[in-house]
Short mmCIF file of C-alpha atoms and ligand atoms in Angstrom, two decimals:
data_model
loop_
_atom_site.label_atom_id
_atom_site.label_comp_id
_atom_site.label_asym_id
_atom_site.label_seq_id
_atom_site.Cartn_x
_atom_site.Cartn_y
_atom_site.Cartn_z
CA MET T 984 -48.23 -18.80 99.70
CA GLY T 985 -45.66 -16.41 97.98
CA TYR T 986 -45.49 -15.40 94.38
CA LYS T 987 -43.03 -16.67 91.61
CA ILE T 988 -41.79 -13.99 89.12
CA VAL T 989 -40.11 -15.01 86.00
CA VAL T 990 -37.50 -12.59 85.06
CA ILE T 991 -36.43 -12.46 81.31
CA PRO T 992 -33.57 -9.94 81.02
CA GLY T 993 -33.13 -10.44 77.22
CA ASP T 994 -30.44 -8.47 75.38
CA GLY T 995 -28.58 -5.00 75.61
CA ILE T 996 -29.49 -3.10 78.71
CA GLY T 997 -32.07 -5.72 79.62
CA GLU T 998 -29.88 -7.31 82.21
CA GLU T 999 -28.78 -3.84 83.80
CA ILE T 1000 -32.46 -2.56 84.11
CA THR T 1001 -33.99 -5.92 85.20
CA SER T 1002 -31.49 -6.28 87.98
CA SER T 1003 -32.45 -2.79 89.18
CA ALA T 1004 -36.02 -3.65 89.16
CA VAL T 1005 -35.54 -6.94 91.01
CA ARG T 1006 -33.34 -4.98 93.75
CA VAL T 1007 -36.43 -2.74 94.09
CA LEU T 1008 -38.82 -5.56 94.35
CA GLU T 1009 -36.67 -7.27 97.07
CA ALA T 1010 -36.60 -4.00 99.15
CA VAL T 1011 -40.59 -3.62 98.85
CA ASP T 1012 -40.91 -7.44 99.71
CA LYS T 1013 -38.98 -6.78 102.93
CA LYS T 1014 -41.37 -3.83 103.87
CA PHE T 1015 -44.66 -5.60 102.79
CA ASN T 1016 -43.87 -9.32 103.39
CA LEU T 1017 -44.85 -10.33 99.85
CA ASP T 1018 -42.79 -13.56 99.79
CA LEU T 1019 -41.51 -13.00 96.20
CA SER T 1020 -39.24 -15.42 94.41
CA TYR T 1021 -37.47 -15.16 91.08
CA GLU T 1022 -36.57 -17.49 88.20
CA TYR T 1023 -34.42 -16.23 85.40
CA HIS T 1024 -34.86 -17.31 81.63
CA ASP T 1025 -33.46 -16.38 78.42
CA ALA T 1026 -35.00 -14.82 75.46
CA GLY T 1027 -34.05 -12.80 72.29
CA GLY T 1028 -30.52 -12.81 70.95
CA THR T 1029 -29.10 -14.22 74.16
CA ALA T 1030 -31.33 -17.27 73.85
CA TYR T 1031 -30.53 -17.57 70.10
CA ASP T 1032 -26.89 -17.73 70.95
CA LYS T 1033 -27.39 -20.43 73.54
CA PHE T 1034 -30.14 -22.52 72.16
CA GLY T 1035 -30.59 -21.48 68.51
CA VAL T 1036 -34.05 -20.02 68.91
CA PRO T 1037 -35.14 -16.71 70.40
CA LEU T 1038 -37.93 -18.12 72.60
CA PRO T 1039 -36.82 -21.46 74.19
CA ASP T 1040 -39.85 -23.71 75.08
CA SER T 1041 -38.40 -23.71 78.70
CA THR T 1042 -38.85 -19.91 78.86
CA LEU T 1043 -42.37 -20.05 77.75
CA GLU T 1044 -43.33 -22.82 80.04
CA ALA T 1045 -41.84 -21.06 83.03
CA ALA T 1046 -43.63 -17.85 82.06
CA LYS T 1047 -46.94 -19.64 82.00
CA ALA T 1048 -46.41 -21.20 85.26
CA SER T 1049 -45.44 -18.00 87.00
CA ASP T 1050 -47.46 -15.28 88.79
CA GLY T 1051 -45.98 -12.53 86.59
CA VAL T 1052 -43.25 -11.95 84.00
CA LEU T 1053 -40.72 -9.04 84.26
CA PHE T 1054 -39.17 -8.68 80.82
CA GLY T 1055 -36.27 -6.36 79.75
CA ALA T 1056 -35.72 -5.96 76.07
CA VAL T 1057 -34.51 -7.89 73.14
CA GLY T 1058 -32.71 -7.27 69.91
CA GLY T 1059 -29.35 -5.67 68.71
CA ASP T 1060 -27.19 -5.35 65.58
CA LYS T 1061 -25.31 -8.59 66.41
CA TRP T 1062 -28.41 -10.41 65.17
CA ASP T 1063 -29.25 -8.27 62.19
CA ASN T 1064 -28.37 -11.05 59.76
CA VAL T 1065 -30.21 -13.88 61.60
CA GLU T 1066 -32.76 -15.73 59.58
CA PRO T 1067 -35.99 -13.54 59.88
CA THR T 1068 -38.04 -16.32 61.80
CA LEU T 1069 -35.32 -16.49 64.40
CA ARG T 1070 -34.81 -12.91 64.98
CA PRO T 1071 -34.63 -11.75 68.67
CA GLU T 1072 -37.87 -9.77 68.37
CA LYS T 1073 -39.65 -12.97 67.58
CA ALA T 1074 -39.47 -13.73 71.28
CA ILE T 1075 -41.97 -10.96 72.01
CA LEU T 1076 -44.45 -12.25 69.57
CA GLY T 1077 -43.93 -15.79 70.89
CA LEU T 1078 -44.73 -14.67 74.34
CA ARG T 1079 -47.78 -12.67 73.18
CA LYS T 1080 -49.28 -15.60 71.57
CA GLY T 1081 -48.04 -18.20 74.11
CA LEU T 1082 -49.47 -16.13 77.08
CA GLY T 1083 -52.56 -14.81 75.26
CA LEU T 1084 -51.47 -11.21 75.88
CA TYR T 1085 -54.68 -9.59 74.73
CA ALA T 1086 -54.28 -6.20 76.21
CA ASN T 1087 -51.50 -3.59 76.40
CA LEU T 1088 -51.52 -1.06 79.28
CA ARG T 1089 -49.43 2.01 78.83
CA PRO T 1090 -49.75 4.54 81.65
CA VAL T 1091 -48.33 8.02 80.90
CA LYS T 1092 -47.90 9.90 84.18
CA VAL T 1093 -45.82 13.05 84.20
CA ALA T 1094 -44.24 13.89 87.52
CA ASP T 1095 -44.12 17.72 88.33
CA THR T 1096 -40.30 17.48 88.46
CA LEU T 1097 -40.26 16.40 84.76
CA VAL T 1098 -42.66 18.59 82.95
CA GLU T 1099 -39.80 20.58 81.53
CA TYR T 1100 -38.57 17.55 79.49
CA SER T 1101 -41.79 17.22 77.55
CA PRO T 1102 -41.92 18.55 73.98
CA LEU T 1103 -45.28 20.06 75.05
CA LYS T 1104 -45.69 23.32 77.11
CA PRO T 1105 -45.32 22.69 80.87
CA GLU T 1106 -48.79 24.10 81.39
CA LEU T 1107 -50.23 21.52 79.10
CA VAL T 1108 -48.26 18.61 80.75
CA LYS T 1109 -48.63 19.34 84.40
CA GLY T 1110 -50.98 16.68 85.86
CA VAL T 1111 -51.12 14.30 82.92
CA ASP T 1112 -52.13 10.86 84.31
CA LEU T 1113 -53.56 8.55 81.74
CA VAL T 1114 -53.44 4.94 80.61
CA ILE T 1115 -53.90 3.46 77.12
CA VAL T 1116 -55.74 0.30 77.08
CA ARG T 1117 -54.92 -1.24 73.49
CA GLU T 1118 -56.26 -4.54 72.16
CA LEU T 1119 -53.14 -6.48 71.25
CA ILE T 1120 -53.91 -9.66 69.43
CA GLY T 1121 -56.71 -8.64 67.03
CA GLY T 1122 -57.57 -6.24 64.39
CA ILE T 1123 -55.70 -5.38 61.22
CA TYR T 1124 -52.35 -6.79 62.47
CA PHE T 1125 -53.77 -10.24 62.84
CA GLY T 1126 -56.18 -10.20 59.85
CA GLU T 1127 -55.98 -11.90 56.45
CA ARG T 1128 -53.59 -10.18 54.15
CA CYS T 1129 -52.36 -10.41 50.49
CA GLU T 1130 -48.85 -9.15 49.67
CA SER T 1131 -49.57 -8.76 45.96
CA GLU T 1132 -52.21 -9.59 43.50
CA MET T 1133 -53.29 -8.32 40.13
CA LYS T 1134 -56.66 -6.63 39.80
CA ASP T 1135 -57.80 -4.67 36.74
CA GLY T 1136 -54.28 -4.62 35.42
CA ALA T 1137 -52.69 -3.06 38.48
CA GLU T 1138 -50.80 -4.74 41.46
CA ARG T 1139 -52.33 -4.38 44.71
CA ALA T 1140 -51.92 -5.48 48.41
CA TRP T 1141 -54.45 -5.62 51.23
CA ASP T 1142 -54.95 -6.33 55.03
CA LEU T 1143 -58.19 -7.23 56.51
CA GLU T 1144 -59.32 -5.33 59.69
CA ASN T 1145 -61.62 -7.78 61.58
CA TYR T 1146 -63.04 -7.59 65.25
CA SER T 1147 -65.53 -9.92 66.93
CA VAL T 1148 -67.93 -8.97 69.63
CA PRO T 1149 -66.07 -11.12 72.32
CA GLU T 1150 -62.80 -9.52 71.46
CA VAL T 1151 -64.12 -6.03 71.94
CA ASP T 1152 -66.11 -7.23 74.99
CA ARG T 1153 -63.11 -8.58 76.81
CA ILE T 1154 -60.91 -5.46 76.19
CA ALA T 1155 -63.88 -3.02 77.17
CA ARG T 1156 -64.33 -4.77 80.49
CA LEU T 1157 -60.64 -4.46 81.28
CA ALA T 1158 -60.78 -0.73 80.39
CA PHE T 1159 -63.90 -0.20 82.66
CA GLU T 1160 -62.20 -2.23 85.42
CA THR T 1161 -58.98 -0.17 85.09
CA ALA T 1162 -61.10 3.12 85.18
CA LYS T 1163 -62.73 1.77 88.49
CA ILE T 1164 -59.40 1.84 90.22
CA ARG T 1165 -58.42 5.16 88.76
CA ARG T 1166 -60.49 8.28 88.14
CA GLY T 1167 -63.51 6.57 86.62
CA LYS T 1168 -63.52 7.79 82.97
CA VAL T 1169 -63.07 5.82 79.80
CA THR T 1170 -62.64 7.41 76.24
CA SER T 1171 -63.19 4.83 73.65
CA VAL T 1172 -61.35 5.62 70.45
CA ASP T 1173 -62.43 4.50 66.92
CA LYS T 1174 -63.24 5.57 63.36
CA SER T 1175 -66.94 4.82 63.27
CA ASN T 1176 -67.72 7.36 60.91
CA VAL T 1177 -65.74 5.50 58.22
CA LEU T 1178 -65.12 1.76 59.29
CA ALA T 1179 -67.59 -1.00 59.97
CA THR T 1180 -65.33 -2.56 62.64
CA SER T 1181 -65.40 0.67 64.40
CA ARG T 1182 -69.18 0.66 64.52
CA LEU T 1183 -69.22 -2.76 65.88
CA TRP T 1184 -66.63 -1.68 68.44
CA ARG T 1185 -68.64 1.46 69.55
CA ARG T 1186 -71.87 -0.57 69.86
CA THR T 1187 -70.19 -3.29 71.98
CA VAL T 1188 -68.48 -0.86 74.16
CA ALA T 1189 -71.76 0.89 74.97
CA GLN T 1190 -73.33 -2.50 75.71
CA ILE T 1191 -70.54 -3.32 78.21
CA HIS T 1192 -70.95 0.27 79.68
CA GLU T 1193 -74.51 -0.76 80.90
CA GLU T 1194 -72.72 -2.92 83.38
CA TYR T 1195 -70.50 -0.01 84.54
CA LYS T 1196 -72.86 2.97 84.98
CA ASP T 1197 -70.63 4.46 87.55
CA ILE T 1198 -67.93 5.03 84.83
CA GLU T 1199 -68.06 7.93 82.49
CA LEU T 1200 -67.94 6.94 78.80
CA ASP T 1201 -66.88 9.27 76.04
CA ASN T 1202 -66.35 8.28 72.37
CA LEU T 1203 -63.65 10.07 70.12
CA TYR T 1204 -62.74 9.56 66.55
CA VAL T 1205 -58.97 8.63 66.36
CA ASP T 1206 -57.90 11.70 64.35
CA ASN T 1207 -59.55 13.96 67.03
CA CYS T 1208 -57.88 11.73 69.90
CA ALA T 1209 -54.51 12.25 68.42
CA MET T 1210 -55.04 16.08 68.34
CA GLN T 1211 -56.43 16.13 71.87
CA LEU T 1212 -53.33 14.30 73.07
CA ALA T 1213 -51.27 17.13 71.97
CA VAL T 1214 -53.76 19.87 72.96
CA LYS T 1215 -55.19 18.86 76.20
CA PRO T 1216 -53.84 15.50 77.50
CA THR T 1217 -54.98 16.02 81.00
CA GLN T 1218 -58.59 15.45 79.92
CA PHE T 1219 -57.91 11.68 79.66
CA ASP T 1220 -58.05 8.87 82.30
CA VAL T 1221 -58.39 5.58 80.42
CA ILE T 1222 -58.14 5.52 76.67
CA LEU T 1223 -59.54 2.30 75.07
CA THR T 1224 -58.72 1.46 71.62
CA GLY T 1225 -57.99 -1.24 68.90
CA ASN T 1226 -54.69 -2.63 67.90
CA LEU T 1227 -53.73 -0.27 65.05
CA PHE T 1228 -54.98 2.84 66.62
CA GLY T 1229 -53.48 2.06 69.94
CA ASP T 1230 -50.07 1.32 68.49
CA ILE T 1231 -50.01 4.88 67.07
CA LEU T 1232 -51.66 6.63 70.07
CA SER T 1233 -49.51 4.93 72.62
CA ASP T 1234 -46.29 6.13 70.87
CA GLU T 1235 -47.65 9.60 70.60
CA ALA T 1236 -48.64 9.64 74.24
CA ALA T 1237 -45.18 8.26 75.33
CA VAL T 1238 -43.28 11.26 74.17
CA ILE T 1239 -45.33 13.44 76.38
CA GLY T 1240 -43.47 12.07 79.24
CA GLY T 1241 -40.07 13.40 77.96
CA SER T 1242 -37.96 10.25 78.12
CA ILE T 1243 -38.71 6.66 76.93
CA GLY T 1244 -36.56 5.47 79.72
CA LEU T 1245 -39.27 6.52 82.14
CA MET T 1246 -42.21 4.62 80.71
CA PRO T 1247 -43.63 1.19 81.89
CA SER T 1248 -45.99 -1.04 80.22
CA ALA T 1249 -48.14 -4.09 81.08
CA SER T 1250 -49.48 -6.78 78.68
CA ILE T 1251 -52.33 -8.51 80.25
CA GLY T 1252 -52.72 -12.28 79.50
CA THR T 1253 -55.43 -14.79 79.99
CA CYS T 1254 -53.34 -16.53 82.58
CA THR T 1255 -50.05 -14.75 83.11
CA SER T 1256 -49.22 -11.09 82.32
CA LEU T 1257 -45.99 -9.53 81.17
CA TYR T 1258 -44.56 -6.24 82.39
CA GLU T 1259 -41.69 -4.46 80.48
CA PRO T 1260 -40.41 -1.02 79.79
CA ILE T 1261 -41.45 0.63 76.51
CA HIS T 1262 -37.99 1.01 75.16
CA GLY T 1263 -35.78 -1.39 73.33
CA SER T 1264 -32.48 -2.95 74.20
CA ALA T 1265 -30.61 0.36 73.50
CA PRO T 1266 -27.48 -1.34 72.08
CA ASP T 1267 -25.67 2.16 71.98
CA ILE T 1268 -25.45 2.24 75.75
CA ALA T 1269 -25.57 -1.45 76.64
CA GLY T 1270 -23.01 -2.55 79.30
CA MET T 1271 -22.12 1.03 80.20
CA GLY T 1272 -24.26 0.95 83.39
CA ILE T 1273 -25.97 4.30 82.30
CA ALA T 1274 -29.38 3.27 81.41
CA ASN T 1275 -32.44 4.74 83.19
CA PRO T 1276 -33.92 1.83 85.17
CA ILE T 1277 -37.16 3.76 86.01
CA GLY T 1278 -39.36 2.53 83.06
CA THR T 1279 -38.57 -1.19 84.31
CA ILE T 1280 -38.97 -0.37 88.07
CA LEU T 1281 -42.43 1.06 87.16
CA SER T 1282 -43.18 -1.97 85.16
CA ALA T 1283 -42.41 -4.11 88.35
CA ALA T 1284 -44.80 -1.79 90.18
CA MET T 1285 -47.58 -2.62 87.58
CA LEU T 1286 -46.82 -6.31 88.17
CA LEU T 1287 -47.54 -6.00 91.84
CA ARG T 1288 -50.73 -3.93 91.04
CA TYR T 1289 -52.21 -5.92 88.19
CA SER T 1290 -50.90 -9.55 88.79
CA LEU T 1291 -50.40 -9.78 92.46
CA LYS T 1292 -53.05 -7.09 93.57
CA GLN T 1293 -50.50 -5.49 95.86
CA GLU T 1294 -51.65 -1.83 95.42
CA GLU T 1295 -50.02 -0.50 98.47
CA ALA T 1296 -46.48 -1.99 97.48
CA ALA T 1297 -46.99 -0.68 93.88
CA VAL T 1298 -47.78 2.73 95.04
CA ALA T 1299 -44.79 2.65 97.39
CA ILE T 1300 -42.41 2.08 94.39
CA GLU T 1301 -44.16 4.83 92.22
CA LYS T 1302 -43.87 7.32 95.20
CA ALA T 1303 -40.10 6.25 95.70
CA CYS T 1304 -39.36 6.95 91.98
CA ASP T 1305 -41.16 10.30 92.22
CA ARG T 1306 -39.23 11.19 95.46
CA ALA T 1307 -35.78 10.11 93.92
CA LEU T 1308 -36.37 12.51 90.92
CA GLU T 1309 -37.73 15.21 93.40
CA ALA T 1310 -34.28 14.91 95.18
CA GLY T 1311 -32.57 15.71 91.95
CA TYR T 1312 -31.22 12.31 90.81
CA ARG T 1313 -31.18 12.18 86.88
CA THR T 1314 -29.71 9.43 84.59
CA GLY T 1315 -27.61 10.68 81.66
CA GLU T 1316 -30.41 11.26 79.05
CA LEU T 1317 -32.25 13.66 81.56
CA TRP T 1318 -29.20 15.20 83.31
CA LYS T 1319 -28.69 19.00 83.20
CA PRO T 1320 -26.35 21.17 85.40
CA GLY T 1321 -27.78 21.53 88.92
CA PHE T 1322 -28.99 17.97 89.16
CA THR T 1323 -27.10 14.89 90.50
CA LYS T 1324 -25.92 12.67 87.64
CA ALA T 1325 -26.80 9.11 88.46
CA ASP T 1326 -25.77 5.84 86.66
CA THR T 1327 -28.27 3.00 86.74
CA VAL T 1328 -27.01 1.61 90.03
CA THR T 1329 -26.95 5.07 91.82
CA MET T 1330 -30.47 5.75 90.57
CA THR T 1331 -31.67 2.47 91.87
CA ASP T 1332 -29.97 3.12 95.13
CA ALA T 1333 -31.70 6.49 95.43
CA ILE T 1334 -35.13 4.92 94.73
CA ILE T 1335 -34.60 2.10 97.36
CA LYS T 1336 -33.62 4.67 99.89
CA GLU T 1337 -36.83 6.61 99.35
CA LEU T 1338 -38.82 3.39 99.93
P1 NAD W 1767 -34.31 1.72 71.84
O1 NAD W 1767 -35.58 2.00 72.65
O2 NAD W 1767 -33.61 0.68 72.29
O3 NAD W 1767 -33.34 3.04 71.91
C1 NAD W 1767 -33.66 4.29 71.39
C2 NAD W 1767 -32.81 5.32 72.07
O4 NAD W 1767 -33.22 5.66 73.47
C3 NAD W 1767 -31.35 5.04 72.06
O5 NAD W 1767 -30.69 6.19 72.01
C4 NAD W 1767 -31.24 4.53 73.53
O6 NAD W 1767 -29.91 4.67 74.05
C5 NAD W 1767 -32.27 5.31 74.26
N1 NAD W 1767 -32.69 4.56 75.40
C6 NAD W 1767 -33.69 3.62 75.39
N2 NAD W 1767 -33.87 3.06 76.62
C7 NAD W 1767 -33.20 3.83 77.51
C8 NAD W 1767 -33.01 3.89 78.89
N3 NAD W 1767 -33.70 2.91 79.71
N4 NAD W 1767 -32.25 4.85 79.44
C9 NAD W 1767 -31.55 5.72 78.75
N5 NAD W 1767 -31.73 5.73 77.30
C10 NAD W 1767 -32.55 4.84 76.79
O7 NAD W 1767 -34.75 1.67 70.30
P2 NAD W 1767 -33.97 1.27 68.96
O8 NAD W 1767 -32.48 1.75 69.07
O9 NAD W 1767 -34.82 1.58 67.90
O10 NAD W 1767 -33.98 -0.38 69.18
C11 NAD W 1767 -32.87 -1.07 69.52
C12 NAD W 1767 -33.05 -2.57 69.50
O11 NAD W 1767 -34.21 -2.87 70.57
C13 NAD W 1767 -33.45 -3.08 68.17
O12 NAD W 1767 -33.03 -4.40 68.02
C14 NAD W 1767 -35.03 -3.02 68.32
O13 NAD W 1767 -35.68 -4.08 67.49
C15 NAD W 1767 -35.19 -3.57 69.66
N6 NAD W 1767 -36.47 -3.25 70.51
C16 NAD W 1767 -36.99 -4.06 71.32
C17 NAD W 1767 -38.09 -3.79 72.00
C18 NAD W 1767 -38.60 -4.78 73.13
O14 NAD W 1767 -37.80 -5.68 73.42
N7 NAD W 1767 -39.82 -4.63 73.64
C19 NAD W 1767 -38.80 -2.58 71.84
C20 NAD W 1767 -38.36 -1.71 70.82
C21 NAD W 1767 -37.15 -1.95 70.14
#
């Protein structure tokens, strides 16, 4: 028995935040006897410096053979002049492709103690608890494209949006399954008043819904959804959408939470899934020991929930993060007079104490 977790710290603050998350996993392991083990691998600029490539085969193979991947972040100015195909960020695309990461889950949950940090009014944000389920390896980002062609005497470019029924079927099932362990509501987002792909999307989601009659299904046009996220974000439980709309809506939803340092994500794969905070490698604060580790710690909680099916342990981590914030601990980007200023290690200690 036991579970093997591959940890890929990456670049910049990646090392600091993943070591915090592993400390929290070790603490929760003691409490729930999960028998977790860890294997460390390189990716991004760090891997480029050592091996000449951003994603060594050994990293991908280890990731495939693991029960879950905990990823920090990659990138940084140091590698700005590296040949485009070898840039650190290519590691993410390689992992997405290699692990078949077809869905991105982005939860946005605003703790009562943090409503004041949101750009929205506190009364709109209180109680927000939603997750965006975005299709990740299809749609317009992966369709045929033309960079430049001449037609009727004018230069033009084009990108093809393209979805198949099996692609929509797979992501829709994941959204309904996600709603099952949450509050039982899915809002499917498309632009079916204009786009053929959206009409196929809506039709397919409705068919899959036949198998999930206990789940409530709503449909929204993407423009309306963007507006509703700002006007009444508490109405959402699970938002299901395609790659392009999901990219935009998940960044809009992320700011509701107040700091990108707090936000986790999961990328669900056909065999192994990958968990990472939504922020980048933050080169401006790398090595200073002041990064907020909560986004990565909550990503580790998602790994326990979705890959290891250890719901109780996942909830324990989430509650410990809430309690550390309630106790007044704040990392630099959230600190205000009256709170306890915490560096990365102090914040992690406070969370472990609350476990
Ligand atoms: P970023 O998310 O790294 O940083 C944006 C701002 O947020 C910075 O001021 C940073 O200090 C702050 N920040 C980010 N995470 C924080 C945390 N945990 N605690 C406190 N403050 C935090 O975005 P960027 O500056 O646009 O990108 C930096 C590098 O990261 C680039 O090379 C970019 O390509 C890469 N990047 C990687 C990923 C990834 O690995 N998944 C995602 C986005 C960007």
